[in-house]
Coordinates of C-alpha atoms and ligand atoms in Angstrom, one line a residue:
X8 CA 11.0 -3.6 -26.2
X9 CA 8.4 -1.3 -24.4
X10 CA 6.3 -4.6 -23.5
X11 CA 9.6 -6.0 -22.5
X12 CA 10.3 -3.1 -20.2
X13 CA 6.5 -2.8 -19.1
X14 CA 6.6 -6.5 -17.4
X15 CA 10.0 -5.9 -15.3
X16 CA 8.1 -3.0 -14.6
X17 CA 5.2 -5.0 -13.0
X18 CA 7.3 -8.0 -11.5
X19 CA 7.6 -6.2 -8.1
X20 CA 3.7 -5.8 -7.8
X21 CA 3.4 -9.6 -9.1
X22 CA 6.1 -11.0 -6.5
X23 CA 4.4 -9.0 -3.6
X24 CA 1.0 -10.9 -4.3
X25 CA -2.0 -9.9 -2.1
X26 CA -0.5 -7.8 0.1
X27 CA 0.0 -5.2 -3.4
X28 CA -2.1 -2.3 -1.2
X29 CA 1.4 -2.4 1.3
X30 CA 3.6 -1.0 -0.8
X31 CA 3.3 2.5 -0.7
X32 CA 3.4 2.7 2.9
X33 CA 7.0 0.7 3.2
X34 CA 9.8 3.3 3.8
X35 CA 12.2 2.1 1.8
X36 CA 15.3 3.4 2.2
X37 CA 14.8 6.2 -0.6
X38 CA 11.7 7.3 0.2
X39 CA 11.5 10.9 1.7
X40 CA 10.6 11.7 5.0
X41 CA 7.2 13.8 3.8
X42 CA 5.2 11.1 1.9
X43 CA 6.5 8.3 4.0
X44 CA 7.3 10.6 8.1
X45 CA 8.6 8.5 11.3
X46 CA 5.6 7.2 13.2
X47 CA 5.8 8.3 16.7
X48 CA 3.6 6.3 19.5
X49 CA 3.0 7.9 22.3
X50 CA 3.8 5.4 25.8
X51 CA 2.9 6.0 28.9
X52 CA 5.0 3.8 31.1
X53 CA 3.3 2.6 34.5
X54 CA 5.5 0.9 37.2
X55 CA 3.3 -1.0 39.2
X56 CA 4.9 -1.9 42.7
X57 CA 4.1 -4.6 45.1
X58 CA 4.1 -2.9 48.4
X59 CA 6.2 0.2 49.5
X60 CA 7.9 -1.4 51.6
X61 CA 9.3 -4.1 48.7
X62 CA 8.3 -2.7 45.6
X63 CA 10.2 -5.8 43.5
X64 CA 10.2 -3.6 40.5
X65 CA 11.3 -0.1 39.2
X66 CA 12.0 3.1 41.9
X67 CA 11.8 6.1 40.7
X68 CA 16.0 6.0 41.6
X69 CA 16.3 3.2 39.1
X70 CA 13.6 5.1 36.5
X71 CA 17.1 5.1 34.0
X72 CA 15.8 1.6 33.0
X73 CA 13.1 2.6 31.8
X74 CA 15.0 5.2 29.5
X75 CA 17.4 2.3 28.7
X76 CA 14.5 0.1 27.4
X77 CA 13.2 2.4 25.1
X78 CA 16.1 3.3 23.3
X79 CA 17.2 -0.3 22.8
X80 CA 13.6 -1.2 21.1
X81 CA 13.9 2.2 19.1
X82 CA 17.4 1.1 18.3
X83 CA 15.8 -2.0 17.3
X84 CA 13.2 -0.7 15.0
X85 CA 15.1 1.9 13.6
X86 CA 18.8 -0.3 13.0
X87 CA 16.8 -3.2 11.4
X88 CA 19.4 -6.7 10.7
X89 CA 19.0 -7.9 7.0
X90 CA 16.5 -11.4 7.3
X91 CA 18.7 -14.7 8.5
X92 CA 17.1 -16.9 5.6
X93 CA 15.1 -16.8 2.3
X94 CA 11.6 -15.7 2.2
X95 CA 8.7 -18.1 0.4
X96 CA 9.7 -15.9 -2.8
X97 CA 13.3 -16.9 -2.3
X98 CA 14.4 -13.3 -1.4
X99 CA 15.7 -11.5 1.5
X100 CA 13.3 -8.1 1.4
X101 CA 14.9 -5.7 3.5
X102 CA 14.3 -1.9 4.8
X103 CA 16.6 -1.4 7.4
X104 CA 14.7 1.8 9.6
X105 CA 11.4 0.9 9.8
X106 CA 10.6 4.5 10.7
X107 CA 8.8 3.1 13.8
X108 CA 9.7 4.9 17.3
X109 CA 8.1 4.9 20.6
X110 CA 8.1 8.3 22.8
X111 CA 7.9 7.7 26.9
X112 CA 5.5 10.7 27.4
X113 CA 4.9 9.9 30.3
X114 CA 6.0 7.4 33.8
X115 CA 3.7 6.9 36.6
X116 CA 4.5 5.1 40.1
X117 CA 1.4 2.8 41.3
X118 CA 2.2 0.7 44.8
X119 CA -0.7 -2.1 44.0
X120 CA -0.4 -5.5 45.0
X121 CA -3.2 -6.7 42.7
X122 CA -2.1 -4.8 40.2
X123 CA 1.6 -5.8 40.5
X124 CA 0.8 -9.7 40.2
X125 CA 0.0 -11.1 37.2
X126 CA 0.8 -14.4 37.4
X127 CA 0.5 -16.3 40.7
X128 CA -0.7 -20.0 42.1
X129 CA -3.2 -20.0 44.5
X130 CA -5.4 -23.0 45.9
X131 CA -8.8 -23.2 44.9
X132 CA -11.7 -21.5 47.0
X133 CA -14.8 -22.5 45.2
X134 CA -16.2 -25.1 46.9
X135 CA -18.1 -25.8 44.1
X136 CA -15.0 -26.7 41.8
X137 CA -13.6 -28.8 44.7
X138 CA -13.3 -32.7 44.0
X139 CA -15.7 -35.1 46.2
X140 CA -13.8 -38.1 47.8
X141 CA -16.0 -41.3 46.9
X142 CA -13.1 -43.5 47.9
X143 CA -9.7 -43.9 50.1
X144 CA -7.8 -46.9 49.4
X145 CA -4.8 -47.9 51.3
X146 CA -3.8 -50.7 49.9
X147 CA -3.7 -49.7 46.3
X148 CA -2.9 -46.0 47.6
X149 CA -5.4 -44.0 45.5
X150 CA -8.1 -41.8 46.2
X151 CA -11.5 -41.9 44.1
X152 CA -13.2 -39.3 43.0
X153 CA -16.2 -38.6 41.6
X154 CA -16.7 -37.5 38.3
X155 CA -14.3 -37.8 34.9
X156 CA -11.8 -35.2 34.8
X157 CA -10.1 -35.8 31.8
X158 CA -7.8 -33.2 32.0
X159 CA -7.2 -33.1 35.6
X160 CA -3.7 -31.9 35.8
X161 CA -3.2 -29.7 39.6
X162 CA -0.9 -27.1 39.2
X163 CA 2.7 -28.4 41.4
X164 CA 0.9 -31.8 41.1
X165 CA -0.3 -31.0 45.2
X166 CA -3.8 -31.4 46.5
X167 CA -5.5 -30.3 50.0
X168 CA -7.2 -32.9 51.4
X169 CA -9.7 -31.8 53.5
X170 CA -12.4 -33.5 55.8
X171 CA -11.0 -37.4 56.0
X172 CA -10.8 -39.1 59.0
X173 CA -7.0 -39.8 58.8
X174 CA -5.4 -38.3 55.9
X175 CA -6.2 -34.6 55.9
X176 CA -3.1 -32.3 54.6
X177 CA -1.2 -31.8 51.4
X178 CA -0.7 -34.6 48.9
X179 CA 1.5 -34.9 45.6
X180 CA -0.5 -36.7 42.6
X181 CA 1.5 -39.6 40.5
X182 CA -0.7 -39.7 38.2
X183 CA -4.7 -39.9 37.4
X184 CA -6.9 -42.1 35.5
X185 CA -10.6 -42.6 34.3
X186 CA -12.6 -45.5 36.2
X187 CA -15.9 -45.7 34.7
X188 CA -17.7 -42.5 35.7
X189 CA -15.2 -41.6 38.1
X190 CA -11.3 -40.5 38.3
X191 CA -8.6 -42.7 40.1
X192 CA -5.9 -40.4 41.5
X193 CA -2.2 -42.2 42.8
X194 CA -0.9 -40.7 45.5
X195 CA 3.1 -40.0 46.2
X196 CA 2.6 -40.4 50.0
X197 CA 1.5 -43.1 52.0
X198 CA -2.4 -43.2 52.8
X199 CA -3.5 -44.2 56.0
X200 CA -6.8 -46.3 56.4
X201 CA -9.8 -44.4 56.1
X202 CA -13.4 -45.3 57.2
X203 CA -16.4 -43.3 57.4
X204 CA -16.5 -39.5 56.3
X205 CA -14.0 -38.9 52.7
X206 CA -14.1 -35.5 52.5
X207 CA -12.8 -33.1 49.5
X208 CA -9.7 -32.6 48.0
X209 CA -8.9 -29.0 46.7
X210 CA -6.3 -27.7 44.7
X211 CA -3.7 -25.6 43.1
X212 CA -4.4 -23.6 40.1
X213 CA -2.4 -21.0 38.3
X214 CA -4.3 -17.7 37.8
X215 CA -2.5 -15.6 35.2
X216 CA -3.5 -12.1 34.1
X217 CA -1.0 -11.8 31.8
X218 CA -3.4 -10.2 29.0
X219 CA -5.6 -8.8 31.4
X220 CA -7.0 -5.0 31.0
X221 CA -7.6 -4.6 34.8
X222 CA -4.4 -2.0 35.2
X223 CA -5.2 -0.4 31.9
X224 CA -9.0 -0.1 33.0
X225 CA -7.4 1.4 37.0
X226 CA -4.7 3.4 36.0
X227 CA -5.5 4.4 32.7
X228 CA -8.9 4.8 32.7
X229 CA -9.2 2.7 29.5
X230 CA -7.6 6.1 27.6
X231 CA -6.9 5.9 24.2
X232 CA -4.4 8.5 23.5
X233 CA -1.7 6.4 24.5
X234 CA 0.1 3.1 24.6
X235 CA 0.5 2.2 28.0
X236 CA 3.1 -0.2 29.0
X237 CA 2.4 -1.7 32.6
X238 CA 5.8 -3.0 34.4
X239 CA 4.2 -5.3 36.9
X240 CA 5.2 -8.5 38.6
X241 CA 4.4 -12.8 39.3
X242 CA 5.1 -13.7 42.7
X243 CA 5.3 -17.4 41.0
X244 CA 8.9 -18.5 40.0
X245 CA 9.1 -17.7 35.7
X246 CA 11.3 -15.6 34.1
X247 CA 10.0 -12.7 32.3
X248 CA 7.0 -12.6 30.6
X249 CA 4.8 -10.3 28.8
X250 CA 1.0 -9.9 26.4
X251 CA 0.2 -6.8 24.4
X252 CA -3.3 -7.8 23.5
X253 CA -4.0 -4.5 22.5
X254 CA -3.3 -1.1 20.7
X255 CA -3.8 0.9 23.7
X256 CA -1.7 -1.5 26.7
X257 CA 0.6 -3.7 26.6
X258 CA 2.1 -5.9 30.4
X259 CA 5.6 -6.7 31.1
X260 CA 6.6 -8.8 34.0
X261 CA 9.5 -9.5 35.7
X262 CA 11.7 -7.2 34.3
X263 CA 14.1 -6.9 37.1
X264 CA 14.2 -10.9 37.7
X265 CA 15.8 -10.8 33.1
X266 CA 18.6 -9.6 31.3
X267 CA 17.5 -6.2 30.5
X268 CA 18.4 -6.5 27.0
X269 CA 16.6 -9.6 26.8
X270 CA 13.4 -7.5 28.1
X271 CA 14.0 -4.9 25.6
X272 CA 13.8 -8.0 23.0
X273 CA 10.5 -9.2 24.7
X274 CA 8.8 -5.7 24.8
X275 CA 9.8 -5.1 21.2
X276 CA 8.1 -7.9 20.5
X277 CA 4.9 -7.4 22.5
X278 CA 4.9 -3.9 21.0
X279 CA 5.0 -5.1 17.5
X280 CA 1.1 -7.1 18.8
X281 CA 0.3 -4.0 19.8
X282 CA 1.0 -2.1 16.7
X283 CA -0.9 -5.1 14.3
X284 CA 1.9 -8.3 14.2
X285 CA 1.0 -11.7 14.7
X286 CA 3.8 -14.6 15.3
X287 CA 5.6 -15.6 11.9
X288 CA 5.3 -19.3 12.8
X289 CA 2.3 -18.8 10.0
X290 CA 3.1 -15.7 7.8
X291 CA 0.8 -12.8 7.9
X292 CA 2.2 -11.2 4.9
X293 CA 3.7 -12.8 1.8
X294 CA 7.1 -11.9 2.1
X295 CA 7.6 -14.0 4.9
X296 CA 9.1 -17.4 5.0
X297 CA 6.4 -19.8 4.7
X298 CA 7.1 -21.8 8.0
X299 CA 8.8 -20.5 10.8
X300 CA 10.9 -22.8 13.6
X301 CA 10.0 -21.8 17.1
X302 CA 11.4 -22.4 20.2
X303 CA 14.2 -20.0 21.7
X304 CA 17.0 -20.8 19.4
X305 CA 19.4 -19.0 17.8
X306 CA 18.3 -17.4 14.0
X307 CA 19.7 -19.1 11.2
X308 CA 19.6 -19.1 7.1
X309 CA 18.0 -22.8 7.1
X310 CA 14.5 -22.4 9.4
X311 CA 14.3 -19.8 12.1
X312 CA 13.8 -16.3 11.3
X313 CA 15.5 -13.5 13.0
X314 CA 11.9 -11.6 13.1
X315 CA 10.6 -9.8 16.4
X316 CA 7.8 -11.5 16.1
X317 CA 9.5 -15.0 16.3
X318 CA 10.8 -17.0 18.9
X319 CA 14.4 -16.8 18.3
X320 CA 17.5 -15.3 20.0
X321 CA 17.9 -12.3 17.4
X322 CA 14.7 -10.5 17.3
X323 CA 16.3 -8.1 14.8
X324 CA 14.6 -8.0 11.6
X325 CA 10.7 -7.1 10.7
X326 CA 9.8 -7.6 6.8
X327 CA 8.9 -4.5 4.4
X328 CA 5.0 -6.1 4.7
X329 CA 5.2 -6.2 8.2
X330 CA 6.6 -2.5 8.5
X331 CA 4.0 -1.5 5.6
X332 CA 1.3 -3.2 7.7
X333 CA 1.9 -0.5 10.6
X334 CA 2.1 2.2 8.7
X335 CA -1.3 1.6 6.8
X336 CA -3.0 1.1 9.6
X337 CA -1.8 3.8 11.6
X338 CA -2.8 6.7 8.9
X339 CA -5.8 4.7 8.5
X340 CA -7.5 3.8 11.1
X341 CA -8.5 7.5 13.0
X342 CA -8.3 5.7 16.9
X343 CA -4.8 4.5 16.5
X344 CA -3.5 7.9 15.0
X345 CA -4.3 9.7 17.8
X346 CA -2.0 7.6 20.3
X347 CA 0.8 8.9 18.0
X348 CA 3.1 12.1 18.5
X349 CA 0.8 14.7 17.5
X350 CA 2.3 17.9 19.7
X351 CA 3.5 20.3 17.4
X352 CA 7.4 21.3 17.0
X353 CA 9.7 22.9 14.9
X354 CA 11.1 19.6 14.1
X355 CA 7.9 18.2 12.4
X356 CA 7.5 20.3 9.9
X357 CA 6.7 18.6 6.6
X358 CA 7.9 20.8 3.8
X359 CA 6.7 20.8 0.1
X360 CA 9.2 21.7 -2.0
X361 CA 8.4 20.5 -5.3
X362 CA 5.2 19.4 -7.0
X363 CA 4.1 16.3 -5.6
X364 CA 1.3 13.9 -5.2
X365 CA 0.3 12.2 -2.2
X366 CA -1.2 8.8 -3.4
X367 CA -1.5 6.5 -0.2
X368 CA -2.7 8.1 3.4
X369 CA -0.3 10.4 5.3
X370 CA -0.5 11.0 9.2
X371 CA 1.2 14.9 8.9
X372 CA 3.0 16.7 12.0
X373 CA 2.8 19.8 13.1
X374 CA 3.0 22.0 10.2
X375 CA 2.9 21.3 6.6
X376 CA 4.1 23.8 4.4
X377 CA 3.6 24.1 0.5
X378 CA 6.6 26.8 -0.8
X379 CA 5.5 29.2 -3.3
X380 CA 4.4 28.0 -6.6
X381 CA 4.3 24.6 -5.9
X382 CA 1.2 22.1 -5.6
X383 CA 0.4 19.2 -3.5
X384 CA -1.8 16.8 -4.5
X385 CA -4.0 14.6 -2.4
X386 CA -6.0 11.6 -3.8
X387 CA -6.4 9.8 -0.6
X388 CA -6.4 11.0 3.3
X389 CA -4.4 13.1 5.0
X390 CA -4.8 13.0 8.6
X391 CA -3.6 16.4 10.6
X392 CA -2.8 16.5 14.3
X393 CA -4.3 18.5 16.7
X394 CA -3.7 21.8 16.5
X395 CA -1.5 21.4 13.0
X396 CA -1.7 23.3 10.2
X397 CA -1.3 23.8 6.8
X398 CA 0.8 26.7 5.3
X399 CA 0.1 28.2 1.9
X400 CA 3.1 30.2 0.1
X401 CA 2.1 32.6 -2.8
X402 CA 0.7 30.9 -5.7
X403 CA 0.7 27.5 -4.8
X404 CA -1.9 25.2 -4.5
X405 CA -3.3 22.2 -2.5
X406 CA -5.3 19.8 -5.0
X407 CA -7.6 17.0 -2.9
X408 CA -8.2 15.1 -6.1
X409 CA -10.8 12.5 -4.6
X410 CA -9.2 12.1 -0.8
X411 CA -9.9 13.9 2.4
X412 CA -8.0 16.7 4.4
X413 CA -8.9 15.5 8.1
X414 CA -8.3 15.9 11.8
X415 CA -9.1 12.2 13.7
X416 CA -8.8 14.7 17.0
X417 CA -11.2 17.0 15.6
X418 CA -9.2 20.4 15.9
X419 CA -6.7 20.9 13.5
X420 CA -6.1 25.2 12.8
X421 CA -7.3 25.0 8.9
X422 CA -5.3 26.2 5.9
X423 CA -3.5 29.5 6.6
X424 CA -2.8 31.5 3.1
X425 CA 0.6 33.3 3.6
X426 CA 0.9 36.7 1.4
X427 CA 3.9 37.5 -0.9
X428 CA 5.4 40.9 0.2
X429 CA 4.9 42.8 -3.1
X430 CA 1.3 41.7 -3.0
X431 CA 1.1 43.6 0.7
X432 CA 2.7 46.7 -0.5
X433 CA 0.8 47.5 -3.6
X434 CA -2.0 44.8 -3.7
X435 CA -4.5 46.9 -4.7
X436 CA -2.6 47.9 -8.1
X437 CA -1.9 44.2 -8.8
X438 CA -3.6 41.4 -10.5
X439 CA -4.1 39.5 -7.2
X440 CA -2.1 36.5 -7.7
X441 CA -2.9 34.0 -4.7
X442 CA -2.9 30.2 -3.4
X443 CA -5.7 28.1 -4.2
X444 CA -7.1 25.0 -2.8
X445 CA -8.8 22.9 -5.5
X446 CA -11.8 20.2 -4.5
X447 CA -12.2 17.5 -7.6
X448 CA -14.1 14.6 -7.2
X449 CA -15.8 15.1 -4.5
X450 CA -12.0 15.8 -2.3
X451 CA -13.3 17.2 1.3
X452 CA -11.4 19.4 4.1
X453 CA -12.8 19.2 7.0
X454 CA -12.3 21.5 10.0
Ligands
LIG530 ZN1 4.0 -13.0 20.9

């Protein structure tokens, strides 16, 4: 009967597989708030404008947007949608607040052309990438050129023919093939006959900075103590598009040319790169479906997810794993906890009300207090904003049983020990009866 009850007991671990370190760190819907506390990001929003005189994005009159965005994609992470289809485990894991959020700290206005475009098509200036004319040929209506260029595919299929005796200008491509060591191009137009000089023929390309760090390296000055989002623009024609390539920025384009809930989808999703997703077209975690359909169709319980980090219509659900994986990393890894909401308030107080032990990493807020006779326990980190602090009631007691009391910013105010009243009125009568803080196995608090 025990060993009966001891294997349902470890079925959850064995179903979970690899990903077993997770666990702790998925909020699941009955797990308090002060071993398993909202994760705040701090975002700093930058509007990048195209001119002043045609911005084509945000004003700071239609700065609302900006407000409106952010509450959809916190309403998205925190009002989760149960998974459209089984799991390679044949479940549907669900936690339906991911206890994810994203502040806007902070919006700055930038007019910067350069800045503002991020995808564009522009003809090639290098001479040295321009094609050399060997051969113009009327009658089959094709130009030679030298060298193989297997993948020799201009952008809007339109060259610029330059220095031929009779058929300089802008021609469309058919189509190209190899001729021994050279490349046979078919040309839409006419060509005229051509003797003597052949010239070169240059060309469209697109140039897309998409994933670039140029306006996180301008305007942000490559800091690290927040996400910045970049709203910028394409003066090509696509609808909007966006790359978070990083934990620290993240580019959105286009937003005024898309629905704006459809953006809201789109930024959720680059946030969730940002944060530590990949695509679920190959599963990161094991309680993901095994194969994921692509292509910007509408979820359904046979092969397209309804995860953010899918391309499907829904874009509403993120797996316990997934939500886990954030989590971890962000009381983990000391650079990404310091782009998170680490100002203190009366609202992020983490109280300790009971005896209780702290067995995974914990990124505290503000102030933690442990009540009077009570003990908290801490066998792995706990990370402690800047300026935060930890409160000591009479007689109780913080335990770092092999973990680490920390600040990743480096000043956090220390433990404060608060004294019971009877103890200030006649203390010197008493048996001093006080907190304690207790090291074992080598546990370290660091100021
Ligand atoms: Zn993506």
């Amino acid at each position: 009967m025990k060993f009966i009850f001891k294997i349902l007991l470890l079925l959850p671990g064995f179903i979970l597989g690899q990903n077993n370190h997770l666990e702790s760190y998925i909020p699941f819907d009955s797990c308090k708030f002060s071993s398993h506390p909202i994760l705040e990001i701090k975002v700093w929003v930058h509007v990048l404008q195209q001119s002043a005189e045609t911005p084509k994005n945000i004003t700071k009159d239609s700065s609302h947007f900006i407000d409106e965005q952010f509450q959809w994609i916190n309403k998205i992470y925190s009002n989760l949608k149960p998974p459209s289809r089984n799991n390679s485990n044949n479940e549907r894991p669900y936690v339906k607040d991911s206890r994810i959020q994203f502040l806007v700290d902070t919006i700055s206005y930038h007019i910067d052309s350069n800045g503002w475009e991020r995808m564009e098509i522009v003809m090639e200036k290098d001479t040295n990438r321009w094609l050399e004319i060997l051969e113009i040929n009327a009658d089959s209506n094709t130009i030679t050129i030298k060298g193989v260029k297997n993948n020799f595919r201009p952008i809007l299929d339109s060259l610029k023919v330059f220095g031929t005796n009779s058929n300089n200008g802008i021609l469309h491509t058919l189509y190209a093939k190899k001729e021994g060591r050279n490349t046979v191009i078919y040309i839409k137009e006419t060509l005229k006959v051509s003797e003597g000089r052949e010239g070169f023929i240059s060309y469209f390309k697109k140039v897309d900075k998409n994933c670039n760090k140029d306006n996180w390296v301008k305007f942000a000055n490559e800091n690290k103590e927040f996400l910045h989002v970049f709203y910028t623009g394409a003066s090509s024609s696509v609808p909007a598009f966006g790359c978070g390539p990083s934990p620290f920025y993240l580019n959105v384009s286009k937003f005024l040319d898309n629905g704006r809930y459809a953006t809201a989808q789109l930024t959720a999703h680059e946030l969730g790169h940002c944060i530590g997703l990949r695509h679920t077209n190959t599963p990161q975690f094991s309680d993901l479906p095994r194969k994921d359909k692509f292509g910007w169709v509408n979820c359904n319980s046979n092969n397209v997810s309804n995860n953010i980090m899918g391309y499907n219509l829904c874009r509403n659900y993120l797996s316990p794993m997934q939500i886990g994986h954030i989590h971890y990393r962000y009381s983990t890894i000391n650079e990404l906890s310091l782009t998170t909401n680490n100002l203190m308030s009366n609202s992020s107080k983490i109280v300790i009300k009971k005896n209780t032990n702290w067995d995974k990493n914990i990124l505290s807020k503000g102030t933690l207090i442990i009540k009077k006779n009570k003990t908290l326990t801490i066998s792995k980190n706990l990370l402690m904003p800047k300026k935060g602090v930890i409160v000591l009631e009479k007689n109780s007691k913080i335990i770092v049983d092999g973990g680490r009391i920390y600040s990743p910013s480096k000043n956090w105010n220390g433990v404060i020990r608060k004294k019971g009243k009877a103890e200030n009125k006649k203390w010197h009568c008493r048996k001093k009866v006080n907190s304690q803080i207790v090291l074992l196995n080598n546990g370290e608090i660091s100021y």
